[in-house]
Amino acid sequence: PFSCPLALVDSTALALQRISPNDLPPTGSHHSLCLYVDGSTSTDSNEASWAVTIFHISGDNIWADAGFQTGLVPTSDDHAQFLGADAPTSGAAEFSAQVWALSIALEHISLHPIARVYIRYDSTYAASVAQASCLPNVHVKLAAVASTLTTILLNHVPLVF
């Protein structure tokens, strides 16, 4: 595995600080992290949103709810949490959910030992793009962020989609 320590860029660290829970259940090297992701759009407001639900799984297969994070998908590069979405579409929402889940997982493994990370999803396309199994024709920057974070995470811990 990659032995370089994790270092978050300032904007990523700030964004994670704003969306991360403060009091997490303790974890150990025998614990796993399971993140459920989803994204959606609203036809009424021309907005897209994402959600990540976080669970810690003990070595004894006991699941603990560690919280959830949600947010809107910014499409302007002057927004502090802009990730590269071209428009507020369902695809951008699904990609954003993947990116935030990967970011949350990276934050967790930098703070606590984790045996494995699971990401559960309903968008096969977004998961395939995050794993660099296929190339997108829209939201290219956002997809690049997702696949890069996947690569970084895989260098530190087993990741199962």
XYZ file of N, CA and C in Angstrom:
483
model
N 0.817 -1.207 0.000
C 0.000 0.000 0.000
C 0.852 1.258 0.000
N 0.243 2.316 -0.386
C 0.840 3.642 -0.414
C 1.148 4.058 1.015
N 2.359 4.495 1.309
C 2.728 4.794 2.688
C 2.790 6.282 2.997
N 2.456 7.108 2.049
C 2.491 8.548 2.252
C 1.326 8.974 3.148
N 1.568 9.835 4.130
C 0.450 10.283 4.974
C -0.541 11.124 4.169
N -1.785 11.107 4.617
C -2.816 11.895 3.954
C -2.699 13.349 4.362
N -2.872 14.231 3.414
C -2.909 15.662 3.684
C -4.013 16.248 2.824
N -4.959 16.904 3.462
C -6.078 17.494 2.735
C -5.742 18.927 2.348
N -6.131 19.320 1.140
C -5.960 20.715 0.754
C -6.910 21.555 1.602
N -6.604 22.832 1.747
C -7.381 23.691 2.639
C -8.871 23.681 2.336
N -9.248 23.778 1.058
C -10.676 23.843 0.737
C -11.378 22.535 1.066
N -10.708 21.391 0.854
C -11.297 20.101 1.197
C -11.425 19.962 2.703
N -10.390 20.331 3.430
C -10.436 20.252 4.887
C -11.557 21.135 5.437
N -11.719 22.342 4.886
C -12.778 23.237 5.335
C -14.153 22.665 5.029
N -14.327 22.130 3.830
C -15.621 21.554 3.459
C -15.948 20.359 4.345
N -14.975 19.489 4.593
C -15.209 18.333 5.453
C -15.494 18.756 6.884
N -14.819 19.790 7.334
C -15.070 20.288 8.688
C -16.512 20.774 8.819
N -17.025 21.397 7.774
C -18.384 21.926 7.818
C -19.439 20.837 7.784
N -19.144 19.707 7.146
C -20.171 18.677 7.016
C -19.951 17.464 7.899
N -18.845 17.368 8.603
C -18.522 16.161 9.357
C -19.083 16.218 10.767
N -19.541 15.051 11.254
C -20.020 15.009 12.644
C -18.852 15.181 13.602
N -19.108 15.787 14.737
C -18.051 16.034 15.713
C -17.769 14.826 16.602
N -18.816 14.136 17.046
C -18.649 13.027 17.974
C -18.922 11.715 17.261
N -17.864 11.015 16.885
C -17.992 9.747 16.180
C -17.770 8.600 17.151
N -18.443 7.467 16.927
C -18.157 6.300 17.752
C -16.701 5.886 17.562
N -16.069 5.349 18.599
C -14.675 4.930 18.449
C -14.562 3.799 17.429
N -13.457 3.778 16.711
C -13.224 2.715 15.739
C -11.901 2.061 16.031
N -11.668 0.940 15.418
C -10.406 0.235 15.549
C -10.060 -0.404 14.230
N -8.900 -1.020 14.164
C -8.451 -1.593 12.906
C -9.334 -2.740 12.450
N -10.175 -3.262 13.325
C -11.089 -4.333 12.949
C -12.460 -3.785 12.534
N -12.636 -2.485 12.602
C -13.896 -1.865 12.210
C -13.885 -1.534 10.721
N -15.076 -1.527 10.156
C -15.241 -1.097 8.773
C -16.152 0.120 8.750
N -16.126 0.803 7.630
C -16.960 1.975 7.420
C -17.852 1.675 6.219
N -19.151 1.900 6.369
C -20.082 1.684 5.263
C -20.819 2.996 4.999
N -20.762 3.452 3.761
C -21.376 4.714 3.371
C -22.418 4.446 2.286
N -23.643 4.866 2.545
C -24.709 4.776 1.547
C -24.844 6.142 0.894
N -24.850 6.173 -0.429
C -24.878 7.446 -1.151
C -26.097 7.531 -2.059
N -26.557 8.759 -2.269
C -27.636 8.999 -3.223
C -27.618 10.465 -3.629
N -28.163 10.726 -4.783
C -28.283 12.090 -5.284
C -29.610 12.236 -6.014
N -30.116 13.459 -6.069
C -31.385 13.692 -6.763
C -31.473 15.144 -7.205
N -32.476 15.413 -8.024
C -32.718 16.776 -8.495
C -34.157 17.170 -8.205
N -34.374 18.466 -8.233
C -35.716 19.013 -8.077
C -36.069 19.773 -9.350
N -37.142 19.381 -9.975
C -37.548 20.082 -11.199
C -38.133 21.450 -10.886
N -38.628 21.616 -9.661
C -39.228 22.896 -9.276
C -38.198 23.998 -9.060
N -37.063 23.643 -8.492
C -36.108 24.679 -8.093
C -34.797 24.657 -8.883
N -34.654 23.763 -9.839
C -33.424 23.657 -10.621
C -32.212 23.465 -9.714
N -32.370 22.593 -8.699
C -31.295 22.283 -7.770
C -31.062 20.781 -7.736
N -29.843 20.417 -7.434
C -29.488 19.015 -7.226
C -28.926 18.892 -5.817
N -29.153 17.742 -5.198
C -28.647 17.527 -3.850
C -28.096 16.115 -3.721
N -27.267 15.922 -2.713
C -26.643 14.634 -2.452
C -26.808 14.293 -0.982
N -26.652 13.014 -0.662
C -26.711 12.564 0.729
C -25.772 11.379 0.914
N -25.183 11.306 2.100
C -24.332 10.187 2.496
C -24.743 9.790 3.909
N -25.058 8.514 4.102
C -25.339 7.979 5.434
C -24.139 7.138 5.843
N -23.692 7.319 7.080
C -22.439 6.734 7.540
C -22.720 5.718 8.657
N -22.147 4.523 8.496
C -22.242 3.484 9.519
C -20.847 2.959 9.830
N -20.598 2.699 11.112
C -19.403 1.964 11.530
C -19.846 0.528 11.771
N -19.045 -0.416 11.330
C -19.345 -1.838 11.515
C -18.213 -2.435 12.344
N -18.553 -2.991 13.492
C -17.523 -3.567 14.365
C -17.060 -4.901 13.806
N -15.984 -5.400 14.356
C -15.483 -6.717 13.972
C -16.480 -7.819 14.267
N -17.411 -7.550 15.192
C -18.468 -8.508 15.523
C -19.710 -8.303 14.667
N -19.584 -7.492 13.615
C -20.678 -7.179 12.686
C -21.831 -6.425 13.367
N -21.491 -5.582 14.312
C -22.492 -4.709 14.943
C -22.402 -3.354 14.255
N -23.543 -2.908 13.738
C -23.595 -1.649 12.991
C -23.961 -0.505 13.935
N -23.246 0.604 13.805
C -23.543 1.804 14.588
C -23.751 2.966 13.624
N -24.853 3.657 13.793
C -25.142 4.833 12.972
C -24.166 5.936 13.367
N -23.395 6.412 12.396
C -22.421 7.472 12.662
C -22.876 8.802 12.078
N -24.114 8.867 11.588
C -24.648 10.127 11.103
C -24.866 10.149 9.603
N -25.173 11.322 9.130
C -25.385 11.514 7.699
C -24.973 12.923 7.334
N -24.702 13.119 6.060
C -24.346 14.433 5.544
C -25.151 14.661 4.274
N -25.583 15.877 4.062
C -26.321 16.230 2.852
C -25.858 17.594 2.373
N -26.137 17.887 1.121
C -25.792 19.201 0.610
C -26.321 19.415 -0.787
N -26.291 20.655 -1.207
C -26.646 20.999 -2.573
C -25.418 20.846 -3.457
N -25.649 20.683 -4.744
C -24.562 20.545 -5.706
C -24.282 21.914 -6.312
N -23.196 22.574 -5.913
C -22.870 23.872 -6.502
C -22.333 23.699 -7.925
N -22.701 24.632 -8.795
C -22.233 24.575 -10.186
C -21.394 25.798 -10.550
N -21.107 26.613 -9.578
C -20.290 27.808 -9.805
C -18.921 27.605 -9.175
N -17.877 27.867 -9.947
C -16.524 27.622 -9.424
C -16.093 28.601 -8.334
N -16.922 29.594 -8.032
C -16.579 30.484 -6.918
C -17.219 30.031 -5.601
N -17.966 28.929 -5.631
C -18.563 28.371 -4.418
C -17.516 27.546 -3.669
N -17.484 27.656 -2.341
C -16.467 26.981 -1.531
C -16.503 25.461 -1.667
N -17.667 24.885 -1.977
C -17.773 23.429 -2.088
C -17.971 22.965 -3.532
N -17.555 23.785 -4.485
C -17.645 23.415 -5.897
C -16.704 22.247 -6.173
N -17.248 21.191 -6.801
C -16.464 19.990 -7.096
C -16.286 19.751 -8.592
N -16.906 20.592 -9.431
C -16.750 20.434 -10.869
C -18.016 20.093 -11.618
N -19.176 20.175 -10.980
C -20.443 19.867 -11.661
C -20.743 20.928 -12.704
N -21.144 20.478 -13.901
C -21.480 21.401 -14.991
C -22.873 22.008 -14.839
N -23.802 21.235 -14.279
C -25.198 21.668 -14.150
C -25.833 20.872 -13.011
N -26.936 21.369 -12.451
C -27.585 20.658 -11.342
C -28.459 19.499 -11.850
N -27.806 18.424 -12.292
C -28.511 17.258 -12.832
C -28.466 16.103 -11.840
N -29.243 15.074 -12.113
C -29.202 13.893 -11.242
C -27.823 13.232 -11.303
N -27.194 13.251 -12.480
C -25.837 12.704 -12.588
C -24.854 13.458 -11.718
N -24.940 14.788 -11.726
C -24.062 15.596 -10.875
C -24.314 15.291 -9.400
N -25.566 15.077 -9.049
C -25.913 14.758 -7.660
C -25.336 13.405 -7.254
N -25.445 12.406 -8.135
C -24.895 11.075 -7.840
C -23.369 11.119 -7.750
N -22.710 11.813 -8.693
C -21.254 11.954 -8.637
C -20.843 12.676 -7.354
N -21.567 13.733 -7.006
C -21.241 14.495 -5.792
C -21.356 13.624 -4.556
N -22.386 12.799 -4.499
C -22.546 11.888 -3.357
C -21.344 10.945 -3.259
N -20.892 10.430 -4.407
C -19.713 9.564 -4.421
C -18.480 10.328 -3.902
N -18.283 11.555 -4.400
C -17.122 12.353 -3.999
C -17.150 12.632 -2.501
N -18.304 13.039 -1.979
C -18.363 13.340 -0.548
C -18.174 12.079 0.290
N -18.715 10.944 -0.163
C -18.505 9.683 0.567
C -17.019 9.322 0.594
N -16.365 9.447 -0.543
C -14.929 9.157 -0.601
C -14.142 10.117 0.289
N -14.527 11.396 0.300
C -13.866 12.391 1.155
C -14.071 12.076 2.631
N -15.291 11.701 2.980
C -15.590 11.337 4.371
C -14.773 10.108 4.772
N -14.695 9.124 3.875
C -13.902 7.922 4.168
C -12.435 8.282 4.361
N -11.899 9.147 3.506
C -10.507 9.573 3.663
C -10.294 10.300 4.980
N -11.251 11.124 5.360
C -11.146 11.813 6.640
C -11.138 10.803 7.785
N -12.029 9.819 7.724
C -12.101 8.814 8.789
C -10.808 8.023 8.905
N -10.258 7.574 7.775
C -9.049 6.756 7.882
C -7.837 7.575 8.301
N -7.876 8.882 8.084
C -6.766 9.710 8.552
C -6.834 9.925 10.061
N -8.021 9.759 10.651
C -8.200 9.963 12.088
C -8.273 8.664 12.880
N -8.779 7.598 12.253
C -9.026 6.332 12.945
C -8.616 5.168 12.040
N -8.082 4.105 12.597
C -7.794 2.932 11.770
C -9.105 2.268 11.338
N -9.206 1.935 10.086
C -10.392 1.285 9.518
C -9.909 0.084 8.712
N -10.586 -1.048 8.836
C -10.190 -2.261 8.119
C -10.608 -2.230 6.652
N -11.774 -1.658 6.368
C -12.323 -1.697 5.020
C -13.381 -0.606 4.891
N -13.562 -0.093 3.680
C -14.605 0.895 3.397
C -15.538 0.304 2.349
N -16.831 0.389 2.632
C -17.866 -0.038 1.691
C -18.629 1.198 1.241
N -18.865 1.315 -0.049
C -19.726 2.374 -0.563
C -20.885 1.711 -1.279
N -22.090 1.985 -0.797
C -23.312 1.415 -1.361
C -24.033 2.513 -2.138
N -24.569 2.177 -3.282
C -25.075 3.179 -4.210
C -26.259 2.625 -4.996
N -26.989 3.519 -5.645
C -28.047 3.089 -6.566
C -27.736 3.484 -8.005
N -26.725 4.305 -8.213
C -26.342 4.705 -9.559
C -25.102 3.923 -9.985
N -25.332 2.879 -10.769
C -24.230 2.067 -11.267
C -23.275 2.905 -12.101
N -23.830 3.835 -12.868
C -23.015 4.696 -13.718
C -22.049 5.548 -12.881
N -22.565 6.214 -11.851
C -21.706 7.057 -11.002
C -20.636 6.219 -10.310
N -20.999 5.034 -9.839
C -20.010 4.163 -9.198
C -18.957 3.702 -10.202
N -19.371 3.406 -11.428
C -18.419 2.992 -12.467
C -17.460 4.118 -12.808
N -17.968 5.338 -12.872
C -17.109 6.485 -13.152
C -16.142 6.710 -11.992
N -16.631 6.598 -10.758
C -15.761 6.779 -9.588
C -14.640 5.748 -9.571
N -14.906 4.571 -10.106
C -13.898 3.508 -10.160
C -13.091 3.549 -11.456
N -13.327 4.575 -12.276
C -12.651 4.751 -13.566
C -12.892 3.571 -14.500
N -14.055 2.933 -14.362
C -14.423 1.827 -15.249
C -15.021 2.343 -16.555
N -15.522 3.574 -16.530
C -16.036 4.191 -17.753
C -15.783 5.697 -17.679
N -15.794 6.333 -18.822
C -15.537 7.767 -18.891
C -16.839 8.517 -19.142
N -17.063 9.587 -18.418
C -18.291 10.361 -18.605
C -18.164 11.332 -19.775
N -19.303 11.763 -20.291
C -19.278 12.817 -21.316
C -19.774 14.149 -20.750
N -20.251 14.157 -19.521
C -20.619 15.383 -18.811
C -20.016 15.318 -17.403
N -19.905 16.457 -16.765
C -19.353 16.540 -15.403
C -17.965 15.895 -15.344
N -17.158 16.175 -16.347
C -15.849 15.539 -16.479
C -14.945 15.874 -15.297
N -14.943 17.139 -14.857
C -14.102 17.530 -13.711
C -14.550 16.814 -12.442
N -15.861 16.752 -12.239
C -16.417 16.091 -11.062
C -16.071 14.602 -11.081
N -16.168 13.982 -12.243
C -15.817 12.568 -12.379
C -14.329 12.351 -12.105
N -13.495 13.278 -12.536
C -12.052 13.163 -12.284
C -11.757 13.238 -10.790
N -12.478 14.093 -10.084
C -12.305 14.188 -8.629
C -12.679 12.852 -7.992
N -13.810 12.284 -8.421
C -14.266 11.002 -7.855
C -13.260 9.889 -8.104
N -12.779 9.759 -9.322
C -11.847 8.663 -9.614
C -10.499 8.880 -8.925
N -10.076 10.132 -8.783
C -8.822 10.415 -8.075
C -8.946 10.067 -6.595
N -10.050 10.447 -5.973
C -10.250 10.117 -4.561
C -10.334 8.607 -4.358
N -10.958 7.903 -5.302
C -11.017 6.440 -5.222
C -9.605 5.857 -5.229
N -8.761 6.340 -6.126
C -7.388 5.861 -6.215
C -6.630 6.130 -4.919
N -6.779 7.326 -4.381
C -6.098 7.667 -3.126
C -6.577 6.760 -2.001
N -7.891 6.579 -1.881
C -8.440 5.745 -0.822
C -7.959 4.299 -0.954
N -7.953 3.791 -2.185
C -7.500 2.416 -2.408
C -6.037 2.199 -2.033
N -5.262 3.262 -2.019
C -3.862 3.152 -1.601
C -3.703 3.082 -0.086
N -4.814 3.253 0.641
C -4.751 3.249 2.097
C -5.581 2.157 2.750
N -6.641 1.729 2.100
C -7.557 0.778 2.724
C -8.329 0.046 1.622
N -8.710 -1.215 1.844
C -9.556 -1.888 0.857
C -10.896 -1.159 0.713
N -11.322 -0.991 -0.515
C -12.553 -0.259 -0.820
C -13.447 -1.165 -1.651
N -14.685 -1.321 -1.219
C -15.644 -2.177 -1.908
C -16.838 -1.344 -2.321
N -17.111 -1.312 -3.619
C -18.311 -0.627 -4.127
C -19.435 -1.633 -4.252
